[in-house]
Amino acid sequence: SQQGEEDPQALSIQEGENATMNCSYKTSINNLQWYRQNSGRGLVHLILIRSNEREKHSGRLRVTLDTSKKSSSLLITASRAADTASYFCATDAGDTQGGSEKLVFGKGTKLTVNP
Amino acid sequence: DAGVTQSPTHLIKTRGQHVTLRCSPISGHKSVSWYQQVLGQGPQFIFQYYEKEERGRGNFPDRFSARQFPNYSSELNVNALLLGDSALYLCASSLVQTQYFGPGTRLLVL
């Protein structure tokens, strides 16, 4: 079953605007990661935020984590057409059985940035 | 450094056949995980291997199996293919926590 749920399912904006995507999850986590996927190809790792962190930045990306609400957000500032992709959050679900690093993904947010 | 590589990139099989997918991790990574992604969904965890031992298994039937070799590369095998096995199969390798994904193998079962 899917642990994370991204919101919205689809988002269309103009170049230069900011894009915000949200992710909610159900169980306790050790960390949460965001990935980007272009046109059904492999996933590109964007950022990892640990459960004891509240905010993290990487270039034009800003991720927040609220463990009390079991939610995270990804903000892309000054978006570009090249940011058009699907974005997924993934949690480790706090799974320590046998040391598994199993990631649990949501269904993703499809972002379209119009030139 | 080369990233995670997977082969083949595309594959077409018919129902009942068997398929083997291959993955080479990033140099130095000892952990390999496999995920299945059907159209419109997020990836679903199938297996994780670390140092040739299975560390985790997702909710997939016994038709799915995998193994990891001494050089840390891995194979995913699927027997008795069903139409519903059509998907993008993703391999990821990791050193510590962050998983790096390959480009995937797109499998179509007719």
PDB file of C-alpha atoms in Angstrom:
ATOM      1  CA  SER A   1       0.000   0.000   0.000  1.00  0.00           C
ATOM      2  CA  GLN A   2       1.108   3.568  -0.589  1.00  0.00           C
ATOM      3  CA  GLN A   3       2.409   5.373   2.461  1.00  0.00           C
ATOM      4  CA  GLY A   4       2.774   8.837   1.026  1.00  0.00           C
ATOM      5  CA  GLU A   5       0.093  10.782  -0.728  1.00  0.00           C
ATOM      6  CA  GLU A   6       1.134  13.756  -2.807  1.00  0.00           C
ATOM      7  CA  ASP A   7      -1.112  16.715  -3.333  1.00  0.00           C
ATOM      8  CA  PRO A   8      -2.046  18.008  -5.818  1.00  0.00           C
ATOM      9  CA  GLN A   9      -2.041  15.143  -8.320  1.00  0.00           C
ATOM     10  CA  ALA A  10      -1.320  17.613 -11.109  1.00  0.00           C
ATOM     11  CA  LEU A  11      -0.057  21.187 -11.168  1.00  0.00           C
ATOM     12  CA  SER A  12       0.348  23.534 -14.130  1.00  0.00           C
ATOM     13  CA  ILE A  13       2.214  26.840 -13.769  1.00  0.00           C
ATOM     14  CA  GLN A  14       4.057  29.428 -15.845  1.00  0.00           C
ATOM     15  CA  GLU A  15       7.831  29.703 -15.994  1.00  0.00           C
ATOM     16  CA  GLY A  16       9.158  31.872 -13.201  1.00  0.00           C
ATOM     17  CA  GLU A  17       6.370  30.980 -10.782  1.00  0.00           C
ATOM     18  CA  ASN A  18       6.880  28.913  -7.658  1.00  0.00           C
ATOM     19  CA  ALA A  19       5.538  25.360  -7.390  1.00  0.00           C
ATOM     20  CA  THR A  20       4.534  23.782  -4.107  1.00  0.00           C
ATOM     21  CA  MET A  21       3.804  20.105  -3.678  1.00  0.00           C
ATOM     22  CA  ASN A  22       2.688  18.416  -0.501  1.00  0.00           C
ATOM     23  CA  CYS A  23       3.109  14.921   0.842  1.00  0.00           C
ATOM     24  CA  SER A  24       1.358  13.206   3.724  1.00  0.00           C
ATOM     25  CA  TYR A  25       2.333   9.893   5.244  1.00  0.00           C
ATOM     26  CA  LYS A  26       0.919   7.539   7.824  1.00  0.00           C
ATOM     27  CA  THR A  27       3.566   5.947  10.015  1.00  0.00           C
ATOM     28  CA  SER A  28       6.660   7.172  11.851  1.00  0.00           C
ATOM     29  CA  ILE A  29       9.728   7.710   9.691  1.00  0.00           C
ATOM     30  CA  ASN A  30      13.487   8.033   9.955  1.00  0.00           C
ATOM     31  CA  ASN A  31      13.716  10.226   6.895  1.00  0.00           C
ATOM     32  CA  LEU A  32      11.750  11.451   3.886  1.00  0.00           C
ATOM     33  CA  GLN A  33      13.102  11.854   0.390  1.00  0.00           C
ATOM     34  CA  TRP A  34      11.880  13.646  -2.727  1.00  0.00           C
ATOM     35  CA  TYR A  35      12.521  12.311  -6.212  1.00  0.00           C
ATOM     36  CA  ARG A  36      11.866  13.612  -9.724  1.00  0.00           C
ATOM     37  CA  GLN A  37      10.906  11.438 -12.691  1.00  0.00           C
ATOM     38  CA  ASN A  38      10.906  12.602 -16.290  1.00  0.00           C
ATOM     39  CA  SER A  39       8.533  10.882 -18.709  1.00  0.00           C
ATOM     40  CA  GLY A  40       8.501   7.449 -17.069  1.00  0.00           C
ATOM     41  CA  ARG A  41      12.257   7.174 -16.862  1.00  0.00           C
ATOM     42  CA  GLY A  42      14.430   6.572 -13.784  1.00  0.00           C
ATOM     43  CA  LEU A  43      14.013   8.581 -10.607  1.00  0.00           C
ATOM     44  CA  VAL A  44      16.442  11.364  -9.750  1.00  0.00           C
ATOM     45  CA  HIS A  45      17.115  11.966  -6.074  1.00  0.00           C
ATOM     46  CA  LEU A  46      16.460  15.572  -5.091  1.00  0.00           C
ATOM     47  CA  ILE A  47      16.760  15.868  -1.351  1.00  0.00           C
ATOM     48  CA  LEU A  48      16.630  13.866   1.895  1.00  0.00           C
ATOM     49  CA  ILE A  49      15.333  15.333   5.125  1.00  0.00           C
ATOM     50  CA  ARG A  50      15.755  13.519   8.414  1.00  0.00           C
ATOM     51  CA  SER A  51      12.983  13.202  10.961  1.00  0.00           C
ATOM     52  CA  ASN A  52      14.776  15.595  13.348  1.00  0.00           C
ATOM     53  CA  GLU A  53      15.067  18.306  10.677  1.00  0.00           C
ATOM     54  CA  ARG A  54      12.342  20.838   9.914  1.00  0.00           C
ATOM     55  CA  GLU A  55      13.626  22.495   6.765  1.00  0.00           C
ATOM     56  CA  LYS A  56      16.267  21.883   4.143  1.00  0.00           C
ATOM     57  CA  HIS A  57      17.417  23.783   1.066  1.00  0.00           C
ATOM     58  CA  SER A  58      19.159  22.710  -2.105  1.00  0.00           C
ATOM     59  CA  GLY A  59      19.495  25.285  -4.859  1.00  0.00           C
ATOM     60  CA  ARG A  60      15.970  26.277  -5.907  1.00  0.00           C
ATOM     61  CA  LEU A  61      14.434  23.546  -3.757  1.00  0.00           C
ATOM     62  CA  ARG A  62      13.094  23.989  -0.255  1.00  0.00           C
ATOM     63  CA  VAL A  63      11.717  21.057   1.705  1.00  0.00           C
ATOM     64  CA  THR A  64       9.884  21.233   5.000  1.00  0.00           C
ATOM     65  CA  LEU A  65       8.926  18.402   7.312  1.00  0.00           C
ATOM     66  CA  ASP A  66       6.302  18.426  10.052  1.00  0.00           C
ATOM     67  CA  THR A  67       6.425  15.103  11.860  1.00  0.00           C
ATOM     68  CA  SER A  68       3.544  16.074  14.156  1.00  0.00           C
ATOM     69  CA  LYS A  69       1.287  16.401  11.106  1.00  0.00           C
ATOM     70  CA  LYS A  70       3.077  13.641   9.188  1.00  0.00           C
ATOM     71  CA  SER A  71       3.502  15.921   6.215  1.00  0.00           C
ATOM     72  CA  SER A  72       6.181  17.430   4.010  1.00  0.00           C
ATOM     73  CA  SER A  73       6.256  20.039   1.295  1.00  0.00           C
ATOM     74  CA  LEU A  74       8.530  20.634  -1.675  1.00  0.00           C
ATOM     75  CA  LEU A  75       8.856  24.162  -2.994  1.00  0.00           C
ATOM     76  CA  ILE A  76      10.516  24.830  -6.340  1.00  0.00           C
ATOM     77  CA  THR A  77      11.246  28.522  -6.772  1.00  0.00           C
ATOM     78  CA  ALA A  78      11.524  30.360 -10.093  1.00  0.00           C
ATOM     79  CA  SER A  79      10.403  27.303 -12.028  1.00  0.00           C
ATOM     80  CA  ARG A  80      11.714  26.481 -15.502  1.00  0.00           C
ATOM     81  CA  ALA A  81      10.278  24.436 -18.339  1.00  0.00           C
ATOM     82  CA  ALA A  82      12.942  21.826 -17.565  1.00  0.00           C
ATOM     83  CA  ASP A  83      11.320  21.280 -14.149  1.00  0.00           C
ATOM     84  CA  THR A  84       8.378  19.623 -15.928  1.00  0.00           C
ATOM     85  CA  ALA A  85       8.265  16.133 -14.420  1.00  0.00           C
ATOM     86  CA  SER A  86       6.530  13.971 -11.841  1.00  0.00           C
ATOM     87  CA  TYR A  87       7.625  14.463  -8.255  1.00  0.00           C
ATOM     88  CA  PHE A  88       7.429  11.737  -5.621  1.00  0.00           C
ATOM     89  CA  CYS A  89       7.942  11.688  -1.909  1.00  0.00           C
ATOM     90  CA  ALA A  90       9.286   8.497  -0.383  1.00  0.00           C
ATOM     91  CA  THR A  91       9.527   7.455   3.230  1.00  0.00           C
ATOM     92  CA  ASP A  92      11.493   4.701   4.825  1.00  0.00           C
ATOM     93  CA  ALA A  93       8.417   3.954   6.926  1.00  0.00           C
ATOM     94  CA  GLY A  94      10.731   3.470   9.924  1.00  0.00           C
ATOM     95  CA  ASP A  95      11.199  -0.079   8.685  1.00  0.00           C
ATOM     96  CA  THR A  96      14.068  -1.659  10.533  1.00  0.00           C
ATOM     97  CA  GLN A  97      13.067  -5.281  10.017  1.00  0.00           C
ATOM     98  CA  GLY A  98      16.208  -7.058   8.967  1.00  0.00           C
ATOM     99  CA  GLY A  99      17.786  -3.692   8.234  1.00  0.00           C
ATOM    100  CA  SER A 100      15.630  -3.176   5.151  1.00  0.00           C
ATOM    101  CA  GLU A 101      15.880   0.194   3.409  1.00  0.00           C
ATOM    102  CA  LYS A 102      12.484  -0.224   1.794  1.00  0.00           C
ATOM    103  CA  LEU A 103      11.111   3.056   0.451  1.00  0.00           C
ATOM    104  CA  VAL A 104       7.378   3.647   0.261  1.00  0.00           C
ATOM    105  CA  PHE A 105       6.301   6.068  -2.474  1.00  0.00           C
ATOM    106  CA  GLY A 106       3.187   8.100  -3.057  1.00  0.00           C
ATOM    107  CA  LYS A 107       1.466   8.405  -6.434  1.00  0.00           C
ATOM    108  CA  GLY A 108       3.299  11.597  -7.291  1.00  0.00           C
ATOM    109  CA  THR A 109       2.499  15.116  -8.427  1.00  0.00           C
ATOM    110  CA  LYS A 110       2.713  15.778 -12.158  1.00  0.00           C
ATOM    111  CA  LEU A 111       4.162  19.273 -12.622  1.00  0.00           C
ATOM    112  CA  THR A 112       3.919  21.098 -15.939  1.00  0.00           C
ATOM    113  CA  VAL A 113       5.833  24.346 -16.329  1.00  0.00           C
ATOM    114  CA  ASN A 114       4.673  26.290 -19.364  1.00  0.00           C
ATOM    115  CA  PRO A 115       7.199  28.486 -21.193  1.00  0.00           C
TER     116      PRO A 115
ATOM    117  CA  ASP B   1      31.431   7.761 -11.927  1.00  0.00           C
ATOM    118  CA  ALA B   2      28.801   5.735 -13.747  1.00  0.00           C
ATOM    119  CA  GLY B   3      25.382   5.636 -12.197  1.00  0.00           C
ATOM    120  CA  VAL B   4      23.176   2.615 -11.754  1.00  0.00           C
ATOM    121  CA  THR B   5      22.840   0.722 -15.020  1.00  0.00           C
ATOM    122  CA  GLN B   6      20.058  -1.636 -16.039  1.00  0.00           C
ATOM    123  CA  SER B   7      19.563  -3.973 -18.942  1.00  0.00           C
ATOM    124  CA  PRO B   8      17.716  -4.392 -21.150  1.00  0.00           C
ATOM    125  CA  THR B   9      16.015  -1.004 -21.551  1.00  0.00           C
ATOM    126  CA  HIS B  10      12.894  -2.466 -23.124  1.00  0.00           C
ATOM    127  CA  LEU B  11      11.503  -5.962 -23.306  1.00  0.00           C
ATOM    128  CA  ILE B  12       8.404  -7.561 -24.813  1.00  0.00           C
ATOM    129  CA  LYS B  13       7.276 -10.972 -23.574  1.00  0.00           C
ATOM    130  CA  THR B  14       4.150 -13.083 -23.825  1.00  0.00           C
ATOM    131  CA  ARG B  15       2.087 -14.460 -20.980  1.00  0.00           C
ATOM    132  CA  GLY B  16       3.608 -17.482 -19.273  1.00  0.00           C
ATOM    133  CA  GLN B  17       7.174 -16.656 -20.271  1.00  0.00           C
ATOM    134  CA  HIS B  18      10.054 -15.949 -17.933  1.00  0.00           C
ATOM    135  CA  VAL B  19      12.152 -12.770 -17.787  1.00  0.00           C
ATOM    136  CA  THR B  20      15.480 -11.796 -16.232  1.00  0.00           C
ATOM    137  CA  LEU B  21      16.349  -8.171 -15.585  1.00  0.00           C
ATOM    138  CA  ARG B  22      19.850  -7.043 -14.668  1.00  0.00           C
ATOM    139  CA  CYS B  23      21.254  -4.224 -12.583  1.00  0.00           C
ATOM    140  CA  SER B  24      24.732  -2.930 -11.856  1.00  0.00           C
ATOM    141  CA  PRO B  25      25.017  -0.647  -8.824  1.00  0.00           C
ATOM    142  CA  ILE B  26      27.139   2.431  -8.415  1.00  0.00           C
ATOM    143  CA  SER B  27      30.726   1.438  -7.659  1.00  0.00           C
ATOM    144  CA  GLY B  28      31.151   0.939  -3.923  1.00  0.00           C
ATOM    145  CA  HIS B  29      27.436   0.464  -3.218  1.00  0.00           C
ATOM    146  CA  LYS B  30      26.667  -2.860  -1.597  1.00  0.00           C
ATOM    147  CA  SER B  31      22.890  -2.582  -1.406  1.00  0.00           C
ATOM    148  CA  VAL B  32      20.536  -3.099  -4.349  1.00  0.00           C
ATOM    149  CA  SER B  33      16.768  -2.703  -4.292  1.00  0.00           C
ATOM    150  CA  TRP B  34      14.142  -3.485  -6.939  1.00  0.00           C
ATOM    151  CA  TYR B  35      10.888  -1.614  -7.495  1.00  0.00           C
ATOM    152  CA  GLN B  36       7.943  -2.062  -9.850  1.00  0.00           C
ATOM    153  CA  GLN B  37       6.178   0.993 -11.214  1.00  0.00           C
ATOM    154  CA  VAL B  38       2.935   0.573 -13.117  1.00  0.00           C
ATOM    155  CA  LEU B  39       1.596   3.437 -15.183  1.00  0.00           C
ATOM    156  CA  GLY B  40       0.252   6.289 -13.116  1.00  0.00           C
ATOM    157  CA  GLN B  41       1.502   4.928  -9.790  1.00  0.00           C
ATOM    158  CA  GLY B  42       4.547   5.380  -7.616  1.00  0.00           C
ATOM    159  CA  PRO B  43       7.200   2.655  -7.422  1.00  0.00           C
ATOM    160  CA  GLN B  44       6.406  -0.385  -5.284  1.00  0.00           C
ATOM    161  CA  PHE B  45       9.159  -2.134  -3.359  1.00  0.00           C
ATOM    162  CA  ILE B  46       9.923  -5.699  -4.468  1.00  0.00           C
ATOM    163  CA  PHE B  47      13.270  -6.727  -2.910  1.00  0.00           C
ATOM    164  CA  GLN B  48      16.360  -5.407  -1.220  1.00  0.00           C
ATOM    165  CA  TYR B  49      19.699  -7.221  -1.147  1.00  0.00           C
ATOM    166  CA  TYR B  50      22.756  -6.308   0.878  1.00  0.00           C
ATOM    167  CA  GLU B  51      26.002  -8.231   0.695  1.00  0.00           C
ATOM    168  CA  LYS B  52      24.209 -10.977  -1.256  1.00  0.00           C
ATOM    169  CA  GLU B  53      21.599 -11.501   1.434  1.00  0.00           C
ATOM    170  CA  GLU B  54      17.918 -10.622   1.154  1.00  0.00           C
ATOM    171  CA  ARG B  55      17.152  -7.758   3.542  1.00  0.00           C
ATOM    172  CA  GLY B  56      13.553  -7.100   2.606  1.00  0.00           C
ATOM    173  CA  ARG B  57      10.735  -8.389   0.450  1.00  0.00           C
ATOM    174  CA  GLY B  58       7.631  -6.555  -0.654  1.00  0.00           C
ATOM    175  CA  ASN B  59       4.151  -7.910  -1.196  1.00  0.00           C
ATOM    176  CA  PHE B  60       4.822  -9.749  -4.444  1.00  0.00           C
ATOM    177  CA  PRO B  61       4.090 -13.379  -5.347  1.00  0.00           C
ATOM    178  CA  ASP B  62       6.718 -16.107  -5.361  1.00  0.00           C
ATOM    179  CA  ARG B  63       6.936 -15.766  -9.131  1.00  0.00           C
ATOM    180  CA  PHE B  64       9.283 -12.878  -8.368  1.00  0.00           C
ATOM    181  CA  SER B  65      12.776 -13.743  -7.198  1.00  0.00           C
ATOM    182  CA  ALA B  66      16.128 -12.003  -7.121  1.00  0.00           C
ATOM    183  CA  ARG B  67      19.725 -12.525  -6.260  1.00  0.00           C
ATOM    184  CA  GLN B  68      22.882 -10.489  -5.780  1.00  0.00           C
ATOM    185  CA  PHE B  69      26.286 -11.516  -7.021  1.00  0.00           C
ATOM    186  CA  PRO B  70      29.738 -11.131  -5.396  1.00  0.00           C
ATOM    187  CA  ASN B  71      30.343  -7.984  -7.481  1.00  0.00           C
ATOM    188  CA  TYR B  72      27.062  -6.571  -6.025  1.00  0.00           C
ATOM    189  CA  SER B  73      25.223  -6.651  -9.340  1.00  0.00           C
ATOM    190  CA  SER B  74      21.762  -8.123  -9.184  1.00  0.00           C
ATOM    191  CA  GLU B  75      19.156  -9.987 -11.211  1.00  0.00           C
ATOM    192  CA  LEU B  76      15.389  -9.894 -10.896  1.00  0.00           C
ATOM    193  CA  ASN B  77      13.572 -12.924 -12.250  1.00  0.00           C
ATOM    194  CA  VAL B  78       9.871 -13.149 -12.943  1.00  0.00           C
ATOM    195  CA  ASN B  79       8.303 -16.487 -13.890  1.00  0.00           C
ATOM    196  CA  ALA B  80       4.952 -17.256 -15.511  1.00  0.00           C
ATOM    197  CA  LEU B  81       4.446 -13.680 -16.655  1.00  0.00           C
ATOM    198  CA  LEU B  82       0.998 -12.139 -16.393  1.00  0.00           C
ATOM    199  CA  LEU B  83      -0.395  -9.155 -18.284  1.00  0.00           C
ATOM    200  CA  GLY B  84      -0.361  -7.262 -14.993  1.00  0.00           C
ATOM    201  CA  ASP B  85       3.421  -7.597 -14.755  1.00  0.00           C
ATOM    202  CA  SER B  86       3.733  -4.973 -17.494  1.00  0.00           C
ATOM    203  CA  ALA B  87       5.539  -2.118 -15.794  1.00  0.00           C
ATOM    204  CA  LEU B  88       8.749  -0.153 -15.431  1.00  0.00           C
ATOM    205  CA  TYR B  89      11.178  -2.099 -13.242  1.00  0.00           C
ATOM    206  CA  LEU B  90      13.578   0.093 -11.363  1.00  0.00           C
ATOM    207  CA  CYS B  91      16.784  -0.843  -9.633  1.00  0.00           C
ATOM    208  CA  ALA B  92      18.355   1.347  -6.962  1.00  0.00           C
ATOM    209  CA  SER B  93      21.667   1.140  -5.163  1.00  0.00           C
ATOM    210  CA  SER B  94      22.652   2.766  -1.909  1.00  0.00           C
ATOM    211  CA  LEU B  95      25.571   3.278   0.392  1.00  0.00           C
ATOM    212  CA  VAL B  96      23.855   4.971   3.310  1.00  0.00           C
ATOM    213  CA  GLN B  97      20.128   5.829   3.260  1.00  0.00           C
ATOM    214  CA  THR B  98      19.904   7.632  -0.103  1.00  0.00           C
ATOM    215  CA  GLN B  99      18.865   5.322  -2.927  1.00  0.00           C
ATOM    216  CA  TYR B 100      20.046   6.131  -6.455  1.00  0.00           C
ATOM    217  CA  PHE B 101      17.903   4.775  -9.254  1.00  0.00           C
ATOM    218  CA  GLY B 102      18.774   3.432 -12.660  1.00  0.00           C
ATOM    219  CA  PRO B 103      16.861   4.283 -15.850  1.00  0.00           C
ATOM    220  CA  GLY B 104      14.644   1.214 -15.543  1.00  0.00           C
ATOM    221  CA  THR B 105      13.596  -1.660 -17.752  1.00  0.00           C
ATOM    222  CA  ARG B 106      10.224  -1.288 -19.398  1.00  0.00           C
ATOM    223  CA  LEU B 107       8.528  -4.671 -19.630  1.00  0.00           C
ATOM    224  CA  LEU B 108       5.481  -5.250 -21.780  1.00  0.00           C
ATOM    225  CA  VAL B 109       3.647  -8.549 -21.438  1.00  0.00           C
ATOM    226  CA  LEU B 110       1.306  -9.432 -24.307  1.00  0.00           C
TER     227      LEU B 110
END
